[in-house]
mmCIF file with all atom_site columns, C-alpha atoms in Angstrom:
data_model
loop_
_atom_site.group_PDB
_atom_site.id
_atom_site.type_symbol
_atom_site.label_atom_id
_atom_site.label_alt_id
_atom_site.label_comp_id
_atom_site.label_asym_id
_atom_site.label_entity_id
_atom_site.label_seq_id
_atom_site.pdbx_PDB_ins_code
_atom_site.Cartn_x
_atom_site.Cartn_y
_atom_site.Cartn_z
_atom_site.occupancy
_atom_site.B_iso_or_equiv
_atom_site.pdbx_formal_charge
_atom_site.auth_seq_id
_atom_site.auth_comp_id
_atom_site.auth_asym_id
_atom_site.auth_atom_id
_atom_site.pdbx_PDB_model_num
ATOM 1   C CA . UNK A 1 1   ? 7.481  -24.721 14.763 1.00 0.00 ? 1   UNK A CA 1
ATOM 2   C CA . UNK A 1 2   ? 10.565 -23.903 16.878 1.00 0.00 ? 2   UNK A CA 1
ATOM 3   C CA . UNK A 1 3   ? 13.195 -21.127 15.064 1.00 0.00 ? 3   UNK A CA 1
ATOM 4   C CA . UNK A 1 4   ? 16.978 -22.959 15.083 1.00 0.00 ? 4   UNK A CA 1
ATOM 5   C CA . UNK A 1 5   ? 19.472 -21.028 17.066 1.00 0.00 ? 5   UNK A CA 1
ATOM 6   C CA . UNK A 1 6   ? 22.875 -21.985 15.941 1.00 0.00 ? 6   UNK A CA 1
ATOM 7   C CA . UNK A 1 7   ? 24.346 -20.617 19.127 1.00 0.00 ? 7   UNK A CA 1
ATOM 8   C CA . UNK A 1 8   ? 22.252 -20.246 22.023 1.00 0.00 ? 8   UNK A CA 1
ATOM 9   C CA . UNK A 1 9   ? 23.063 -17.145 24.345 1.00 0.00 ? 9   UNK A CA 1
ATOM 10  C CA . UNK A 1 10  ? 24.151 -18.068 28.028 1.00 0.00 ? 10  UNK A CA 1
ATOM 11  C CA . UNK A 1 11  ? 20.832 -16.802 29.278 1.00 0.00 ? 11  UNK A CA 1
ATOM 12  C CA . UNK A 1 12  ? 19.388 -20.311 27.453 1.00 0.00 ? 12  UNK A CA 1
ATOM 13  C CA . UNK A 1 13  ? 22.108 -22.309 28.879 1.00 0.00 ? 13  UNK A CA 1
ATOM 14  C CA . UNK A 1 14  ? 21.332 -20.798 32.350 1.00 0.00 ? 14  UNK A CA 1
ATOM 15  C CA . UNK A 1 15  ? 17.155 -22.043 31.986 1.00 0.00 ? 15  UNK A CA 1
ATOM 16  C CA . UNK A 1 16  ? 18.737 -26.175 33.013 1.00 0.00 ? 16  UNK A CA 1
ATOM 17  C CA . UNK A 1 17  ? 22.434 -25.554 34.280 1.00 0.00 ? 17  UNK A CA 1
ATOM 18  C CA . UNK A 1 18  ? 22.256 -22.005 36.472 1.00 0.00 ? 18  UNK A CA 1
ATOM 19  C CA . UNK A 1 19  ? 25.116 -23.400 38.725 1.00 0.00 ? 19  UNK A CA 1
ATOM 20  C CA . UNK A 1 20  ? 27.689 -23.410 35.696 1.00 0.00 ? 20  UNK A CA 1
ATOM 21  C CA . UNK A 1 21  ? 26.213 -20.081 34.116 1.00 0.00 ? 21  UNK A CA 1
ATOM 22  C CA . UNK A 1 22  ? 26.630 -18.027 37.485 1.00 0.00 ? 22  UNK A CA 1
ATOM 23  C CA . UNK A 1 23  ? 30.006 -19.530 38.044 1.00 0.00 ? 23  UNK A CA 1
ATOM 24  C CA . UNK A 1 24  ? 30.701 -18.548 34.270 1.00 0.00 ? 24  UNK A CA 1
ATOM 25  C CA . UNK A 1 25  ? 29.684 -14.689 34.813 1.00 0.00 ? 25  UNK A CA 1
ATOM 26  C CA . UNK A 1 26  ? 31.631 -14.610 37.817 1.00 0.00 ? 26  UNK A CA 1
ATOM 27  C CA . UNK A 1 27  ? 35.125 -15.331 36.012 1.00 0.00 ? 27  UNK A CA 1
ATOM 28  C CA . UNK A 1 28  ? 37.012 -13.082 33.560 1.00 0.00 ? 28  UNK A CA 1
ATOM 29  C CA . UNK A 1 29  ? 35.325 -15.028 30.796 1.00 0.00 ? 29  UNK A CA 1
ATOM 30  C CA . UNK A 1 30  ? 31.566 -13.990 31.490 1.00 0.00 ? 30  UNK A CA 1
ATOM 31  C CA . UNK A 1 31  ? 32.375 -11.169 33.769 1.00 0.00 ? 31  UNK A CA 1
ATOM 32  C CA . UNK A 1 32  ? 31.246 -8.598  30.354 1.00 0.00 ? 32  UNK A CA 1
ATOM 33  C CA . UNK A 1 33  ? 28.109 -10.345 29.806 1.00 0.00 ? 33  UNK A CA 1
ATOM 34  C CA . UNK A 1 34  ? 27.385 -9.803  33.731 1.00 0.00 ? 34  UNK A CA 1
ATOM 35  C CA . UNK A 1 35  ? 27.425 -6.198  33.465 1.00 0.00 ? 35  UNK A CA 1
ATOM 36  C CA . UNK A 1 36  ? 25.683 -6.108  30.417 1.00 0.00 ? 36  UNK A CA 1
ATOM 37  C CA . UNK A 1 37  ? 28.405 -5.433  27.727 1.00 0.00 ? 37  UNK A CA 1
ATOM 38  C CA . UNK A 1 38  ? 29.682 -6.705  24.467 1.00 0.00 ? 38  UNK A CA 1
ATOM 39  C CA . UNK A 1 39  ? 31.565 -10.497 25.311 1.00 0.00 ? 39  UNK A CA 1
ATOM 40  C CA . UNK A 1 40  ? 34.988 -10.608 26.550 1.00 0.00 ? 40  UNK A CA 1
ATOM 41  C CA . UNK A 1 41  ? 37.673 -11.881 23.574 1.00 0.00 ? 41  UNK A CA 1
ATOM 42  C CA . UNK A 1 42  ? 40.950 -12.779 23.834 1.00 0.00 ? 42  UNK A CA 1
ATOM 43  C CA . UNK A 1 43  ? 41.906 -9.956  21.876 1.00 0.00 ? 43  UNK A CA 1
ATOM 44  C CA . UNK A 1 44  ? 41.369 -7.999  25.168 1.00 0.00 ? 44  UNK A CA 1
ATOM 45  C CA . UNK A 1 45  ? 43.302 -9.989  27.587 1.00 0.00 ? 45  UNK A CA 1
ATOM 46  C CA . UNK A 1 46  ? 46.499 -9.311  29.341 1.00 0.00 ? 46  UNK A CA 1
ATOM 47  C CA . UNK A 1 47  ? 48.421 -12.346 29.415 1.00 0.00 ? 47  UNK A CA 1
ATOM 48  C CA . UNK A 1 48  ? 49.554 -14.022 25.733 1.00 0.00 ? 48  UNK A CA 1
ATOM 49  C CA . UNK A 1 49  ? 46.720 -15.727 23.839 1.00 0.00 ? 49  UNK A CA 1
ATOM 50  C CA . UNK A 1 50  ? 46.580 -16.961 19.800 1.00 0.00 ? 50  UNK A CA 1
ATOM 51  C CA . UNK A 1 51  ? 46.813 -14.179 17.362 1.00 0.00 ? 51  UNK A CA 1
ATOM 52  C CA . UNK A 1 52  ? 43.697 -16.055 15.521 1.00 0.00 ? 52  UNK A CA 1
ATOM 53  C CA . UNK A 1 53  ? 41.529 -16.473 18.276 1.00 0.00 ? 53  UNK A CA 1
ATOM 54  C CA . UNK A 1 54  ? 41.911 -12.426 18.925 1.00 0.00 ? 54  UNK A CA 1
ATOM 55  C CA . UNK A 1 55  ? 38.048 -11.692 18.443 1.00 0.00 ? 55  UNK A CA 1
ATOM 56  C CA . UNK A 1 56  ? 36.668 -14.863 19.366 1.00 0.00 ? 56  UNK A CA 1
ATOM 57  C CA . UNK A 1 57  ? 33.666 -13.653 21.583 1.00 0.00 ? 57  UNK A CA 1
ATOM 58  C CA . UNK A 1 58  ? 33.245 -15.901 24.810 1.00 0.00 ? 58  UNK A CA 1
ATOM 59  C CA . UNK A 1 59  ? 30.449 -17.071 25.870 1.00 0.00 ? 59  UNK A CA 1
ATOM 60  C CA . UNK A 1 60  ? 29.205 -20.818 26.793 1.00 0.00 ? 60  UNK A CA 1
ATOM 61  C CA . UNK A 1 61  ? 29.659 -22.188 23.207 1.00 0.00 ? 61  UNK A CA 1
ATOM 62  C CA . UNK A 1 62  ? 32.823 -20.983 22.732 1.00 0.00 ? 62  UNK A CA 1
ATOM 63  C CA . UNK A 1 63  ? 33.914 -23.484 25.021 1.00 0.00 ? 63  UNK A CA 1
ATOM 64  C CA . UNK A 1 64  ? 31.108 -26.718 25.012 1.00 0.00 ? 64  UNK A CA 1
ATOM 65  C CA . UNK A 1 65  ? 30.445 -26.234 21.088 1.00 0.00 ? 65  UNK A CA 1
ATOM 66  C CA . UNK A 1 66  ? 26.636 -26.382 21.224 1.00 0.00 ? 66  UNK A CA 1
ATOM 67  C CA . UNK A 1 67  ? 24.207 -29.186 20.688 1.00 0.00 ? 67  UNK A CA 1
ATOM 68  C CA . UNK A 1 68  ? 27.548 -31.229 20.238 1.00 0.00 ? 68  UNK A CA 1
ATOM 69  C CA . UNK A 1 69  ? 28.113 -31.185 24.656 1.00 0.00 ? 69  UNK A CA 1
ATOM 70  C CA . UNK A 1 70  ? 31.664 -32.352 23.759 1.00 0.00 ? 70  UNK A CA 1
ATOM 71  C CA . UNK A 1 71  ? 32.849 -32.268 27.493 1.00 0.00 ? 71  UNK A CA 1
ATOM 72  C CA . UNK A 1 72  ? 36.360 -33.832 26.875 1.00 0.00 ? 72  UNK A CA 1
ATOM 73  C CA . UNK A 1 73  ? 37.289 -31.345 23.871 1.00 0.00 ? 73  UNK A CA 1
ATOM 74  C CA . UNK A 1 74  ? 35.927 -28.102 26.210 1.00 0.00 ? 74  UNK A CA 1
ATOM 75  C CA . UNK A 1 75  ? 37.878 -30.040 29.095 1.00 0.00 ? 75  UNK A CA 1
ATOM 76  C CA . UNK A 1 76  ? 41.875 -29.017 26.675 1.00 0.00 ? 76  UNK A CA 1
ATOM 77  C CA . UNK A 1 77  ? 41.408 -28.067 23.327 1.00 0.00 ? 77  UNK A CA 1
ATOM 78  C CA . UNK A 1 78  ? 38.871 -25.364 23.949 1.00 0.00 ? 78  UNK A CA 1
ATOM 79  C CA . UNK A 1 79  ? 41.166 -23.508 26.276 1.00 0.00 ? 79  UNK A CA 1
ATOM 80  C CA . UNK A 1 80  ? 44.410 -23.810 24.011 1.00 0.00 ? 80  UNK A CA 1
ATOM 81  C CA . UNK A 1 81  ? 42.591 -22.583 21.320 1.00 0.00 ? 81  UNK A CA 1
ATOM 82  C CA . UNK A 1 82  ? 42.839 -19.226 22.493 1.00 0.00 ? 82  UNK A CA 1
ATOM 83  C CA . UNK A 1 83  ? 45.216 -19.107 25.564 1.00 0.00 ? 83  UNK A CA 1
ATOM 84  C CA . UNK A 1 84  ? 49.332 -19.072 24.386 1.00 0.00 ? 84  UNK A CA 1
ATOM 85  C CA . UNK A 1 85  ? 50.935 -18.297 27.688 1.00 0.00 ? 85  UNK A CA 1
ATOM 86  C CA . UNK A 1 86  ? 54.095 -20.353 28.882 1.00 0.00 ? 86  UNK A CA 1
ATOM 87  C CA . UNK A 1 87  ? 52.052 -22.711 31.285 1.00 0.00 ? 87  UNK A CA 1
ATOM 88  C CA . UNK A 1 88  ? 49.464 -23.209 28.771 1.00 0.00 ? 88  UNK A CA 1
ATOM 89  C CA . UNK A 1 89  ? 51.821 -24.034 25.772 1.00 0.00 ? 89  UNK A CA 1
ATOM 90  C CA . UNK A 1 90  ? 53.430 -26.359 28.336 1.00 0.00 ? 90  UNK A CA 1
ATOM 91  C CA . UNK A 1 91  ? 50.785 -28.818 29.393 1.00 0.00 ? 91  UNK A CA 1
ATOM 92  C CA . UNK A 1 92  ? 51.286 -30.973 26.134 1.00 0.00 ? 92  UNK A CA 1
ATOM 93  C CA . UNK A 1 93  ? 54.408 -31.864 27.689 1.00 0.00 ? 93  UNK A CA 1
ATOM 94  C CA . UNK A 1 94  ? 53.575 -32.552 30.950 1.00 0.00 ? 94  UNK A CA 1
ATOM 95  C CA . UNK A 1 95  ? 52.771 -35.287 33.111 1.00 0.00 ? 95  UNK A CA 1
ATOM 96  C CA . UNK A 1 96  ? 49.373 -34.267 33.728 1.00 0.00 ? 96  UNK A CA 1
ATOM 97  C CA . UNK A 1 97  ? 48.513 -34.204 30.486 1.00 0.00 ? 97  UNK A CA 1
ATOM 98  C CA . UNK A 1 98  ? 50.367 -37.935 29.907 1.00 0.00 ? 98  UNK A CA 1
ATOM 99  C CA . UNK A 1 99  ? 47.566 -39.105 32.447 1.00 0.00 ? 99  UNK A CA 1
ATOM 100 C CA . UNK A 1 100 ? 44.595 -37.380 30.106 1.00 0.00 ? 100 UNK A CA 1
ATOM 101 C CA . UNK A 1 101 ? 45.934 -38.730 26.703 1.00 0.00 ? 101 UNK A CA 1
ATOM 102 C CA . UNK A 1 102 ? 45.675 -42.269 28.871 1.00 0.00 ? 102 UNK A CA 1
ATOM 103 C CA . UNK A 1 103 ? 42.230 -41.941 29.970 1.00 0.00 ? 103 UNK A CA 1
ATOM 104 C CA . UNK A 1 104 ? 41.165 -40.666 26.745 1.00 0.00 ? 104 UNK A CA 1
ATOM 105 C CA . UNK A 1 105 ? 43.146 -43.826 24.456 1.00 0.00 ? 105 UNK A CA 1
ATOM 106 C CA . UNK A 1 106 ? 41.947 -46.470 27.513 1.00 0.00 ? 106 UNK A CA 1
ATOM 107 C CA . UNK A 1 107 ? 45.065 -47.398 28.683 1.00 0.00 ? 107 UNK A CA 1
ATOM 108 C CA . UNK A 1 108 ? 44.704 -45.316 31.807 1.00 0.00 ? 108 UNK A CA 1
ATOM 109 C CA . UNK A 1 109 ? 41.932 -45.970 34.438 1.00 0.00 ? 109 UNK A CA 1
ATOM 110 C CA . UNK A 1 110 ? 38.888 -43.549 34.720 1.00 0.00 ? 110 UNK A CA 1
ATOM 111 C CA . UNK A 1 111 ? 38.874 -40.419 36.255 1.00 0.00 ? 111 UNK A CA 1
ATOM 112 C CA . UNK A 1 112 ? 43.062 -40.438 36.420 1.00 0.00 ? 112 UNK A CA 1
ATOM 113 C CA . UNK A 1 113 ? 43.354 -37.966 33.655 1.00 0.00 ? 113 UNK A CA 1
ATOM 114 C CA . UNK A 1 114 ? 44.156 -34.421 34.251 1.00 0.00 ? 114 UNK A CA 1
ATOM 115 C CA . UNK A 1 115 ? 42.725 -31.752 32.334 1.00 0.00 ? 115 UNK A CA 1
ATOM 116 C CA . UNK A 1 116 ? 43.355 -27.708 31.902 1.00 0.00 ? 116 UNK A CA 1
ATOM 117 C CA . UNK A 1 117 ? 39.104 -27.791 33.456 1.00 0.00 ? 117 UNK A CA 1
ATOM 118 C CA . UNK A 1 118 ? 40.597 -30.650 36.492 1.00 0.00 ? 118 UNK A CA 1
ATOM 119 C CA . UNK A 1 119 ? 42.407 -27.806 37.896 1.00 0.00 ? 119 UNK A CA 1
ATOM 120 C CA . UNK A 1 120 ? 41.208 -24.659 36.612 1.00 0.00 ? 120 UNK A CA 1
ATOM 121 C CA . UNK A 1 121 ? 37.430 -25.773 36.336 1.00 0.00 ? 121 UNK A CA 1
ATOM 122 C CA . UNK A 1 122 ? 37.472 -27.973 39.300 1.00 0.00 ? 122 UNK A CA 1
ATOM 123 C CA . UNK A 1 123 ? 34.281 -29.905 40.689 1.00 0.00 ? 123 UNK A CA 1
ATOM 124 C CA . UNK A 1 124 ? 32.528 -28.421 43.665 1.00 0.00 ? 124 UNK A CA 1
ATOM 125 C CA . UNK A 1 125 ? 29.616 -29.998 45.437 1.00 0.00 ? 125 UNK A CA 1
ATOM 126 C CA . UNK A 1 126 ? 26.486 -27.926 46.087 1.00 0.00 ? 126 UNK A CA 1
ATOM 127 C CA . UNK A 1 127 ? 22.787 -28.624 47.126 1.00 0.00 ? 127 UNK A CA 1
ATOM 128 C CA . UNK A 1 128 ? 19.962 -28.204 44.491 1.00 0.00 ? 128 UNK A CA 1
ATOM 129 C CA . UNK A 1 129 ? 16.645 -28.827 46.200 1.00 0.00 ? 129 UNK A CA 1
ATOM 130 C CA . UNK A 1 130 ? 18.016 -30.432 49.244 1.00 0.00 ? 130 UNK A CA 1
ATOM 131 C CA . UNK A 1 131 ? 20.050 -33.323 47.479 1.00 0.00 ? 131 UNK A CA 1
ATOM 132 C CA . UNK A 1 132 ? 23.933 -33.222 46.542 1.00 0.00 ? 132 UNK A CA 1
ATOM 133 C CA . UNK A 1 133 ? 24.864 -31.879 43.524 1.00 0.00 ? 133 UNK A CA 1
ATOM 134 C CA . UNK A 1 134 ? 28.411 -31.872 41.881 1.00 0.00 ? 134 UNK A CA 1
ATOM 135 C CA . UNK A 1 135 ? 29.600 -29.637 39.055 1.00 0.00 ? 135 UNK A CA 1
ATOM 136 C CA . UNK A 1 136 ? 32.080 -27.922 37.795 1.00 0.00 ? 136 UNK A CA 1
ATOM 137 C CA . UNK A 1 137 ? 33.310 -24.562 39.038 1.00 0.00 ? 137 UNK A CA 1
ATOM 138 C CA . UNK A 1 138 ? 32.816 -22.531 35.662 1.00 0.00 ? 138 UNK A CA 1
ATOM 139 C CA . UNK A 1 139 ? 34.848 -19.351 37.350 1.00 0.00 ? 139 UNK A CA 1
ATOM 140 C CA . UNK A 1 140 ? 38.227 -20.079 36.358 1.00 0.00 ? 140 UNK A CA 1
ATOM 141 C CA . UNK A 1 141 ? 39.763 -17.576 38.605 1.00 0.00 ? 141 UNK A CA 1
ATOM 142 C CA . UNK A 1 142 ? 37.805 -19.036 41.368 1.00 0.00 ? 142 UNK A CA 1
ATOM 143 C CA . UNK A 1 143 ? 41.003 -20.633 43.001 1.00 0.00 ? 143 UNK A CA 1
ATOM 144 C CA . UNK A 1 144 ? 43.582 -19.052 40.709 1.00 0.00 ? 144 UNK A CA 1
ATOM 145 C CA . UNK A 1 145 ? 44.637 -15.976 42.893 1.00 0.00 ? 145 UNK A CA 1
ATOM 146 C CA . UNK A 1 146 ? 46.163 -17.061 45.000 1.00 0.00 ? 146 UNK A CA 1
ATOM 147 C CA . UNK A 1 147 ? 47.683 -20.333 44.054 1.00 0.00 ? 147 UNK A CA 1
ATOM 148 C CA . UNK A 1 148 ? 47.885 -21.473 47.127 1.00 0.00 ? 148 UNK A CA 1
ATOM 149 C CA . UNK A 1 149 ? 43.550 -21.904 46.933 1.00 0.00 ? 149 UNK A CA 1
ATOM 150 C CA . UNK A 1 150 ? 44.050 -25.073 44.658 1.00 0.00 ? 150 UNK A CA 1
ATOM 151 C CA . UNK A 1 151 ? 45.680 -26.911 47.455 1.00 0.00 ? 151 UNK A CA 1
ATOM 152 C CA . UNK A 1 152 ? 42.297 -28.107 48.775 1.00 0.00 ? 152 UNK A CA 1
ATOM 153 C CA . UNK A 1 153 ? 40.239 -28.157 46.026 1.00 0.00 ? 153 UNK A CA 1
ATOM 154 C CA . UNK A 1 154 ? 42.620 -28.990 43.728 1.00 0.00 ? 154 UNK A CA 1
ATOM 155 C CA . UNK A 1 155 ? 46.603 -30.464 44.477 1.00 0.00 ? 155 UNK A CA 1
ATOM 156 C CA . UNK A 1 156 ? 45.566 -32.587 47.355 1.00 0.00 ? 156 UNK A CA 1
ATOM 157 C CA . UNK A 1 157 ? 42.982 -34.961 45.701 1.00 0.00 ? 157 UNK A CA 1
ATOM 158 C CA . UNK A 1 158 ? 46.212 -36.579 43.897 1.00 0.00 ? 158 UNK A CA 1
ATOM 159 C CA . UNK A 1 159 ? 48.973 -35.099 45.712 1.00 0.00 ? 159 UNK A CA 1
ATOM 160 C CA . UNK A 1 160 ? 50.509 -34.943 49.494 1.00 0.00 ? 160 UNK A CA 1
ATOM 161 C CA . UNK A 1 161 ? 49.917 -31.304 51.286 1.00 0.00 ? 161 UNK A CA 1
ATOM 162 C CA . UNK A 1 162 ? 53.815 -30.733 51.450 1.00 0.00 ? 162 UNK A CA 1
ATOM 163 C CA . UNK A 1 163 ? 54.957 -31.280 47.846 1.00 0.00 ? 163 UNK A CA 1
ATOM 164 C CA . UNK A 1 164 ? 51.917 -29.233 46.649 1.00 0.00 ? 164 UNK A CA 1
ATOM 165 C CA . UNK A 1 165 ? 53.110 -26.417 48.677 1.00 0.00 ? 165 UNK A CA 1
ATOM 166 C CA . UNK A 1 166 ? 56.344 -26.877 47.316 1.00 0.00 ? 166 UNK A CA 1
ATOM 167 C CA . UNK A 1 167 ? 55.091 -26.841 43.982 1.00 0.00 ? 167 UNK A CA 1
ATOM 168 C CA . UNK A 1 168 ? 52.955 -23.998 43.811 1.00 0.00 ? 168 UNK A CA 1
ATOM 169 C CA . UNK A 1 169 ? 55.626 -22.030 45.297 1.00 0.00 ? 169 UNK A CA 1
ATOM 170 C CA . UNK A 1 170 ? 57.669 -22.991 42.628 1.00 0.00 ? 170 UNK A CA 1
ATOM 171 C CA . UNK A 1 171 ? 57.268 -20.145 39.586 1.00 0.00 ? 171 UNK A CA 1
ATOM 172 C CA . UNK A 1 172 ? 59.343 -21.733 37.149 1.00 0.00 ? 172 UNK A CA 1
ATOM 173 C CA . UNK A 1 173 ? 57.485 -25.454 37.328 1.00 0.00 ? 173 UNK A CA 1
ATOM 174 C CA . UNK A 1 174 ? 54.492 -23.432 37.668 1.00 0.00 ? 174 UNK A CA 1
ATOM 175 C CA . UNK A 1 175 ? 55.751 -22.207 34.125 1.00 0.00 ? 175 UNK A CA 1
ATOM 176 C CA . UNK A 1 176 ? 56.808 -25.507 32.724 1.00 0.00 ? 176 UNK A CA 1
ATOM 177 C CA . UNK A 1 177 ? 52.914 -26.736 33.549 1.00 0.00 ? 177 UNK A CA 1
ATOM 178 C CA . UNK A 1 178 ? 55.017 -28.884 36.712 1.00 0.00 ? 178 UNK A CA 1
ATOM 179 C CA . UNK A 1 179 ? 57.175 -30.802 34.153 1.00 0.00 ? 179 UNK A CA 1
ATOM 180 C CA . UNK A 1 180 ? 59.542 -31.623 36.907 1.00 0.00 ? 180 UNK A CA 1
ATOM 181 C CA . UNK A 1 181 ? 60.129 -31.794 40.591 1.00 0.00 ? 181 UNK A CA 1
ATOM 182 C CA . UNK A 1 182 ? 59.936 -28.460 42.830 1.00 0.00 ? 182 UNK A CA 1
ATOM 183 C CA . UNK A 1 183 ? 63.310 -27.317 43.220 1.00 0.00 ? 183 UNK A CA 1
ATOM 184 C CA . UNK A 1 184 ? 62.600 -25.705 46.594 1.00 0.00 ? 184 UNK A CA 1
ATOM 185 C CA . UNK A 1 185 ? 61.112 -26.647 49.758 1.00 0.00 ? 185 UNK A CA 1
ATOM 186 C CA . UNK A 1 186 ? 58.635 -24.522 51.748 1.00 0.00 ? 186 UNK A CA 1
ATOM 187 C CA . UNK A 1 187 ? 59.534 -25.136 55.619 1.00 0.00 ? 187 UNK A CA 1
ATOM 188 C CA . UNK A 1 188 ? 56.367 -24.340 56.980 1.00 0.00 ? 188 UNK A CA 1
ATOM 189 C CA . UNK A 1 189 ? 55.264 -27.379 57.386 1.00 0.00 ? 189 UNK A CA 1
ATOM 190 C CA . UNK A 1 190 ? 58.914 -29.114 59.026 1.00 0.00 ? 190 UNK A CA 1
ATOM 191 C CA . UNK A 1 191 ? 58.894 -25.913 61.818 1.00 0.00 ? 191 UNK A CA 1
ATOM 192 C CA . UNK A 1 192 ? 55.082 -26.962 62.869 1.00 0.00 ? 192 UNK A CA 1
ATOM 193 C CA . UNK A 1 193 ? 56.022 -31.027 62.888 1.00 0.00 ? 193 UNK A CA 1
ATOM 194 C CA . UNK A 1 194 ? 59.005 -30.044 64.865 1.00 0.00 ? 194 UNK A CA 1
ATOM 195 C CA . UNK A 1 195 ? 56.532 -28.088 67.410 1.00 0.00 ? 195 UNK A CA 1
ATOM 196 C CA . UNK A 1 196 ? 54.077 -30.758 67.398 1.00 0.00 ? 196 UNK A CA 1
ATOM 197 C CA . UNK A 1 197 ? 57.185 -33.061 68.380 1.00 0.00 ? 197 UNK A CA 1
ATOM 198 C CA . UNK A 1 198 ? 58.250 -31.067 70.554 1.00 0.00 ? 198 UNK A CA 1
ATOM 199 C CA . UNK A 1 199 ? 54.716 -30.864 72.926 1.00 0.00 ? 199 UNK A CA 1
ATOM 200 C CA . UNK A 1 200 ? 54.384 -34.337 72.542 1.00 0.00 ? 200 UNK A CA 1
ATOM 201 C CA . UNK A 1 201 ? 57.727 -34.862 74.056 1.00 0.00 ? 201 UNK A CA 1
ATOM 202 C CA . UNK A 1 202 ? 56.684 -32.326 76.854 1.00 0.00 ? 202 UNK A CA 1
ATOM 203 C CA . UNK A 1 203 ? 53.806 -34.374 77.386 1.00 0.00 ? 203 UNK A CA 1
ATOM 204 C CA . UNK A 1 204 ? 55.416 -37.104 77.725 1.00 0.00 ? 204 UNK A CA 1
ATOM 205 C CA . UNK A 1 205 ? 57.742 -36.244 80.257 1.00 0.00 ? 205 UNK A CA 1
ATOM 206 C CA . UNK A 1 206 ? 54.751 -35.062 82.434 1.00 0.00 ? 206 UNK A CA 1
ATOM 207 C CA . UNK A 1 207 ? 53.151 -38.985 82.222 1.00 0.00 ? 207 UNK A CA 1
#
């Protein structure tokens, strides 16, 4: 007979998802148990987290609560239960996660919600023995530093590439968990429309 293991170590997680694990070990939440060392716990991090959850030890459970594979609770509630910085304690309030509590009750169509894991944790598309394979990106600093990173794999799969620039650049709605409208405007984007007027126009007068 087979011994019960309450909570399985990443290593067993790894033997059917390796994909998930690696991109685990490679973020700030595996990166200990990648060199061999005691797990990472809030306790140690540098931004604010919940008192309670100070020696929490992280590892794939902490997150997916095992045997139970509860997706949608590792998806927001895992992550507030130990991060208590101002973006995090803001995402109850925001619009994004207005779209998640509609998925979740059925008034909102599938796959409009967002999630803490739909930007932080977002789906990438690999090969695994020469056929497609999508999964999530389990390295949430992947496209974290800079910012700017989520605009592809992120921002731009709901939103236009010129507001996302404009809110990413904003730190305060970056704060507020973008509760709001950017209250700047990156220009970037106007001075290269006004040069790609401007050729056209040069073009034109050639014709």
């Amino acid at each position: 007979s087979r011994t019960w293991v309450d909570k399985p170590a990443y290593t067993v997680c790894m033997t059917c998802h390796k994909p998930q694990a690696e991109g685990f070990l490679g973020g700030k939440h595996g990166m200990r148990l990648a060199q061999d060392l005691s797990p990472m716990t809030p306790g140690m991090a540098r931004i604010p987290m919940r008192k309670e959850a100070a020696e929490k030890e992280l590892s794939c459970t902490s997150c997916h609560q095992a045997h139970r594979f509860n997706t949608q609770h590792a998806a927001v509630e895992s992550c507030l239960d130990c991060h208590a910085d101002e973006h995090s304690r803001q995402y109850k309030q925001s619009a994004h996660f207005r779209l998640w509590h509609q998925e979740l009750t059925g008034t909102g169509a599938k796959n409009t919600g967002v999630s803490c894991a739909t930007c932080h944790l977002p789906r990438i598309e690999t090969t695994t023995s020469g056929a497609p394979y999508v999964h999530a990106q389990h390295n949430q600093n992947d496209n974290l530093r800079p910012n700017e990173k989520m605009l592809r794999s992120v921002c731009m799969n709901c939103h236009g590439l010129g507001f996302s620039i404009d809110a990413l650049a904003d730190r305060d709605l970056v704060q507020r968990n973008f509760n709001g409208q950017p209250s700047l405007h990156i220009e970037s984007l106007d001075m290269a429309d006004k040069r790609h007027q401007a050729i056209e126009a040069e073009r034109g007068g050639k014709n």
